[in-house]
Tab-separated table of C-alpha atoms in Angstrom:
chain	number	residue	atom	x	y	z
A	1	MET	CA	0.000	0.000	0.000
A	2	SER	CA	1.014	3.612	-0.462
A	3	SER	CA	1.255	6.055	2.446
A	4	SER	CA	-2.301	7.188	1.705
A	5	GLY	CA	-3.607	3.675	2.253
A	6	GLN	CA	-4.514	3.104	-1.391
A	7	VAL	CA	-3.528	-0.176	-3.060
A	8	LYS	CA	-1.068	0.217	-5.921
A	9	GLU	CA	-2.723	-0.152	-9.290
A	10	GLU	CA	-0.350	-2.895	-10.550
A	11	THR	CA	-1.427	-5.181	-7.701
A	12	TYR	CA	-4.799	-5.543	-9.370
A	13	LYS	CA	-3.707	-5.655	-13.006
A	14	ARG	CA	-6.484	-7.490	-14.816
A	15	VAL	CA	-5.771	-10.969	-16.137
A	16	LYS	CA	-6.825	-11.322	-19.765
A	17	THR	CA	-4.730	-14.233	-21.085
A	18	ILE	CA	-3.701	-17.556	-19.517
A	19	LEU	CA	-1.485	-20.304	-20.909
A	20	VAL	CA	-2.009	-23.761	-19.389
A	21	SER	CA	1.027	-25.985	-19.919
A	22	GLN	CA	-1.009	-29.081	-20.764
A	23	ALA	CA	-2.888	-30.407	-23.760
A	24	LYS	CA	-6.486	-29.189	-23.950
A	25	PRO	CA	-8.841	-31.669	-22.248
A	26	GLU	CA	-11.328	-33.469	-24.449
A	27	LYS	CA	-14.067	-33.206	-21.820
A	28	ALA	CA	-15.653	-30.152	-20.215
A	29	THR	CA	-13.356	-28.372	-17.798
A	30	PRO	CA	-13.767	-25.671	-15.102
A	31	TYR	CA	-11.405	-23.512	-17.163
A	32	LEU	CA	-14.214	-23.040	-19.670
A	33	GLU	CA	-16.392	-21.549	-16.934
A	34	LEU	CA	-13.551	-19.199	-15.979
A	35	GLU	CA	-13.236	-18.066	-19.601
A	36	LYS	CA	-16.901	-17.160	-19.810
A	37	LYS	CA	-17.248	-15.652	-16.345
A	38	TYR	CA	-14.195	-13.398	-16.538
A	39	ASP	CA	-13.956	-12.886	-20.315
A	40	LEU	CA	-10.546	-14.555	-20.508
A	41	ARG	CA	-8.576	-16.166	-23.294
A	42	ILE	CA	-7.179	-19.498	-22.104
A	43	ASP	CA	-4.757	-21.302	-24.398
A	44	TRP	CA	-3.496	-24.865	-23.951
A	45	ARG	CA	-0.061	-26.140	-24.872
A	46	SER	CA	1.750	-29.207	-23.612
A	47	PHE	CA	5.235	-28.185	-22.458
A	48	ILE	CA	6.403	-31.789	-22.211
A	49	HIS	CA	5.699	-34.997	-24.101
A	50	VAL	CA	6.491	-38.685	-23.883
A	51	GLU	CA	8.752	-40.629	-26.230
A	52	GLY	CA	8.910	-44.407	-26.005
A	53	ILE	CA	12.344	-46.019	-25.862
A	54	GLY	CA	13.208	-48.571	-28.507
A	55	VAL	CA	13.412	-52.309	-27.916
A	56	LYS	CA	17.156	-52.304	-28.576
A	57	GLU	CA	17.679	-49.803	-25.762
A	58	PHE	CA	15.250	-51.616	-23.469
A	59	ARG	CA	17.071	-54.937	-23.930
A	60	LYS	CA	20.194	-53.394	-22.408
A	61	ASN	CA	18.381	-53.478	-19.036
A	62	ARG	CA	18.165	-57.276	-19.271
A	63	ILE	CA	14.607	-57.153	-17.960
A	64	HIS	CA	12.127	-59.802	-19.089
A	65	PRO	CA	8.551	-58.668	-18.288
A	66	GLU	CA	7.130	-62.206	-18.338
A	67	GLU	CA	9.399	-63.138	-15.408
A	68	PHE	CA	7.481	-60.787	-13.092
A	69	SER	CA	4.282	-61.981	-11.426
A	70	ALA	CA	2.891	-58.494	-10.718
A	71	ILE	CA	3.014	-55.129	-12.493
A	72	ILE	CA	2.513	-51.713	-10.858
A	73	PHE	CA	1.091	-48.977	-13.088
A	74	THR	CA	1.286	-45.307	-12.076
A	75	SER	CA	-0.062	-43.788	-15.306
A	76	LYS	CA	-1.741	-44.466	-18.624
A	77	ASN	CA	1.587	-43.779	-20.325
A	78	ALA	CA	3.143	-46.595	-18.308
A	79	ILE	CA	0.404	-48.959	-19.511
A	80	ASP	CA	0.781	-47.892	-23.149
A	81	HIS	CA	4.517	-48.393	-23.232
A	82	PHE	CA	4.557	-51.572	-21.158
A	83	PHE	CA	2.299	-53.356	-23.619
A	84	ARG	CA	4.083	-51.751	-26.577
A	85	ILE	CA	7.388	-53.142	-25.336
A	86	CYS	CA	5.793	-56.537	-24.712
A	87	GLU	CA	4.402	-56.606	-28.234
A	88	GLU	CA	7.703	-55.604	-29.800
A	89	LEU	CA	9.509	-58.231	-27.728
A	90	ARG	CA	6.803	-60.739	-28.701
A	91	VAL	CA	6.187	-61.354	-25.016
A	92	LYS	CA	2.799	-62.560	-23.844
A	93	MET	CA	2.153	-61.938	-20.163
A	94	PRO	CA	0.992	-65.019	-18.222
A	95	ILE	CA	-2.720	-65.096	-17.482
A	96	GLU	CA	-1.952	-65.266	-13.743
A	97	THR	CA	-0.182	-61.885	-13.785
A	98	LYS	CA	-1.532	-59.421	-11.216
A	99	TYR	CA	-1.857	-55.714	-12.006
A	100	PHE	CA	-1.759	-52.965	-9.377
A	101	CYS	CA	-2.927	-49.497	-10.477
A	102	ILE	CA	-2.489	-46.283	-8.485
A	103	THR	CA	-6.010	-45.079	-9.377
A	104	GLU	CA	-9.269	-46.546	-10.580
A	105	ALA	CA	-9.029	-44.491	-13.774
A	106	ILE	CA	-5.727	-46.171	-14.601
A	107	ALA	CA	-7.259	-49.579	-13.833
A	108	ASN	CA	-10.154	-48.834	-16.182
A	109	TYR	CA	-7.688	-47.840	-18.903
A	110	LEU	CA	-6.009	-51.214	-18.484
A	111	GLN	CA	-9.114	-52.819	-20.004
A	112	LYS	CA	-7.831	-51.714	-23.417
A	113	PHE	CA	-5.089	-54.315	-23.091
A	114	ILE	CA	-6.370	-57.173	-20.944
A	115	ILE	CA	-9.598	-59.036	-20.250
A	116	PHE	CA	-10.582	-58.250	-16.675
A	117	ARG	CA	-12.367	-61.500	-15.926
A	118	LYS	CA	-9.206	-63.437	-16.673
A	119	ARG	CA	-6.833	-61.240	-14.728
A	120	LYS	CA	-6.420	-59.923	-11.215
A	121	VAL	CA	-6.517	-56.132	-11.051
A	122	PHE	CA	-6.200	-53.945	-7.947
A	123	SER	CA	-6.568	-50.171	-7.728
A	124	GLY	CA	-6.081	-47.417	-5.181
A	125	ALA	CA	-7.741	-44.049	-4.739
A	126	ARG	CA	-4.865	-41.700	-5.496
A	127	SER	CA	-1.478	-42.730	-4.082
A	128	ILE	CA	0.750	-45.727	-3.447
A	129	GLU	CA	-0.323	-45.579	0.203
A	130	ASP	CA	-3.936	-46.197	-0.867
A	131	LEU	CA	-2.779	-49.238	-2.836
A	132	GLY	CA	-0.681	-50.463	0.098
A	133	PRO	CA	-3.180	-52.924	1.656
A	134	SER	CA	-3.607	-54.743	-1.675
A	135	LEU	CA	0.137	-54.858	-2.242
A	136	LYS	CA	0.783	-56.235	1.252
A	137	LYS	CA	-1.752	-59.017	0.735
A	138	HIS	CA	0.412	-60.140	-2.182
A	139	LYS	CA	3.841	-59.395	-0.759
A	140	GLY	CA	5.284	-62.611	-2.128
A	141	GLU	CA	4.935	-61.428	-5.731
A	142	LYS	CA	7.825	-60.278	-7.893
A	143	TYR	CA	6.913	-56.720	-8.903
A	144	LEU	CA	7.828	-54.750	-12.012
A	145	LEU	CA	7.369	-50.967	-12.112
A	146	PRO	CA	7.252	-49.574	-15.674
A	147	CYS	CA	8.250	-45.904	-15.554
A	148	SER	CA	9.788	-42.973	-17.396
A	149	ASN	CA	13.293	-41.590	-17.135
A	150	LEU	CA	11.978	-39.456	-14.256
A	151	GLY	CA	11.182	-42.536	-12.166
A	152	ALA	CA	8.434	-42.739	-9.558
A	153	LYS	CA	10.056	-41.614	-6.324
A	154	GLU	CA	7.108	-42.037	-3.930
A	155	VAL	CA	6.368	-45.522	-5.242
A	156	THR	CA	9.965	-46.746	-5.148
A	157	GLN	CA	10.412	-45.348	-1.644
A	158	TYR	CA	7.293	-47.158	-0.438
A	159	LEU	CA	8.353	-50.466	-2.007
A	160	ASP	CA	11.817	-50.224	-0.464
A	161	GLU	CA	10.573	-49.241	2.986
A	162	ASN	CA	8.127	-52.158	3.044
A	163	GLY	CA	10.559	-54.780	1.792
A	164	PHE	CA	8.951	-55.708	-1.533
A	165	ASN	CA	10.779	-57.699	-4.195
A	166	TRP	CA	10.652	-55.267	-7.092
A	167	LYS	CA	12.480	-53.718	-10.018
A	168	ASP	CA	11.783	-50.654	-12.128
A	169	ALA	CA	12.015	-50.550	-15.913
A	170	VAL	CA	12.368	-47.327	-17.905
A	171	MET	CA	10.126	-47.729	-20.957
A	172	TYR	CA	9.617	-44.104	-22.034
A	173	ASN	CA	11.175	-40.680	-21.619
A	174	THR	CA	9.508	-37.432	-20.612
A	175	VAL	CA	11.112	-34.647	-22.658
A	176	SER	CA	10.633	-30.945	-23.364
A	177	SER	CA	8.382	-30.016	-26.282
A	178	ASP	CA	9.348	-27.491	-28.961
A	179	LEU	CA	7.754	-24.164	-27.991
A	180	SER	CA	9.676	-21.927	-30.387
A	181	ASP	CA	6.456	-20.598	-31.936
A	182	LEU	CA	5.608	-18.973	-28.579
A	183	SER	CA	8.770	-16.861	-28.509
A	184	ASP	CA	6.923	-13.612	-29.256
A	185	VAL	CA	3.788	-14.391	-27.247
A	186	THR	CA	3.210	-13.009	-23.757
A	187	TYR	CA	0.580	-14.213	-21.285
A	188	ASP	CA	-0.657	-12.680	-18.057
A	189	VAL	CA	-0.558	-16.075	-16.313
A	190	LEU	CA	1.416	-19.281	-16.944
A	191	VAL	CA	0.052	-22.438	-15.305
A	192	PHE	CA	2.392	-25.321	-14.431
A	193	PHE	CA	1.707	-28.806	-13.097
A	194	SER	CA	5.196	-30.301	-12.776
A	195	PRO	CA	8.868	-29.335	-12.415
A	196	GLN	CA	9.394	-30.701	-15.945
A	197	GLY	CA	7.107	-27.969	-17.289
A	198	ILE	CA	9.380	-25.358	-15.709
A	199	GLU	CA	12.452	-27.075	-17.173
A	200	SER	CA	10.823	-27.039	-20.603
A	201	LEU	CA	10.205	-23.296	-20.313
A	202	TYR	CA	13.916	-22.668	-19.781
A	203	ASP	CA	15.009	-25.300	-22.311
A	204	ASN	CA	13.039	-23.371	-24.908
A	205	PHE	CA	13.694	-19.858	-23.610
A	206	PRO	CA	16.976	-19.736	-21.639
A	207	ASP	CA	16.673	-15.963	-21.318
A	208	PHE	CA	13.061	-16.010	-20.116
A	209	LYS	CA	12.151	-12.989	-17.994
A	210	GLN	CA	9.010	-13.152	-15.890
A	211	ASN	CA	8.391	-9.397	-15.823
A	212	GLU	CA	4.673	-8.947	-15.033
A	213	THR	CA	3.661	-12.503	-15.886
A	214	ARG	CA	2.147	-14.363	-12.966
A	215	ILE	CA	2.911	-18.029	-12.300
A	216	ALA	CA	0.265	-20.483	-11.072
A	217	VAL	CA	1.362	-23.940	-9.886
A	218	PHE	CA	-0.171	-27.220	-8.729
A	219	GLY	CA	1.646	-29.182	-6.033
A	220	ASN	CA	4.600	-28.569	-3.722
A	221	THR	CA	7.247	-30.037	-6.042
A	222	THR	CA	6.169	-27.645	-8.798
A	223	ARG	CA	6.152	-24.734	-6.351
A	224	HIS	CA	9.706	-25.558	-5.267
A	225	ALA	CA	10.805	-25.719	-8.922
A	226	VAL	CA	9.322	-22.279	-9.578
A	227	GLU	CA	11.005	-20.816	-6.509
């Protein structure tokens, strides 16, 4: 505030444009309501994307998926690339294989690749802790964790702390997208959901200056990356 008690004008600079660093959702989203209510322009652009690793590279890990009795999936990308690798390796997973999915949505996505009535599928609500009781009931299994080059820190920490027999397998890489066409575009707000989105910003624009642009983030790890 100024000495007269009035709020400085720049504190309340009106937001007119927002860039969300994700692909535009196919379904209705609350952002649409924000656009209409506040007369905003909200653009969508994925700052990162996934690239599957080749079979030749995967073979260097000397991991054979069919030798694992249980698979832990943390994302739809993990499912896509696990079954892609299996297909390219001409590996058919045993019918007794158990599948553990972090969320119900991921478990439902799994139906694209397996027949539920012939498999055993377990799902949590949101985190590895939610999936814990199911995992502990089957502690004798040999677990495989398909993941990206970024890993899955919370999951690996949980598996280690609870003495599971497990191994991770990098099957895809999360990399920065090409944003060069945005070089002359300025937004009032940039929205980020992961530290990788922040890295992509600087990979594309090493000399980025925030100036009056505001940054919105989801999650503590993203907040720390911004700071």
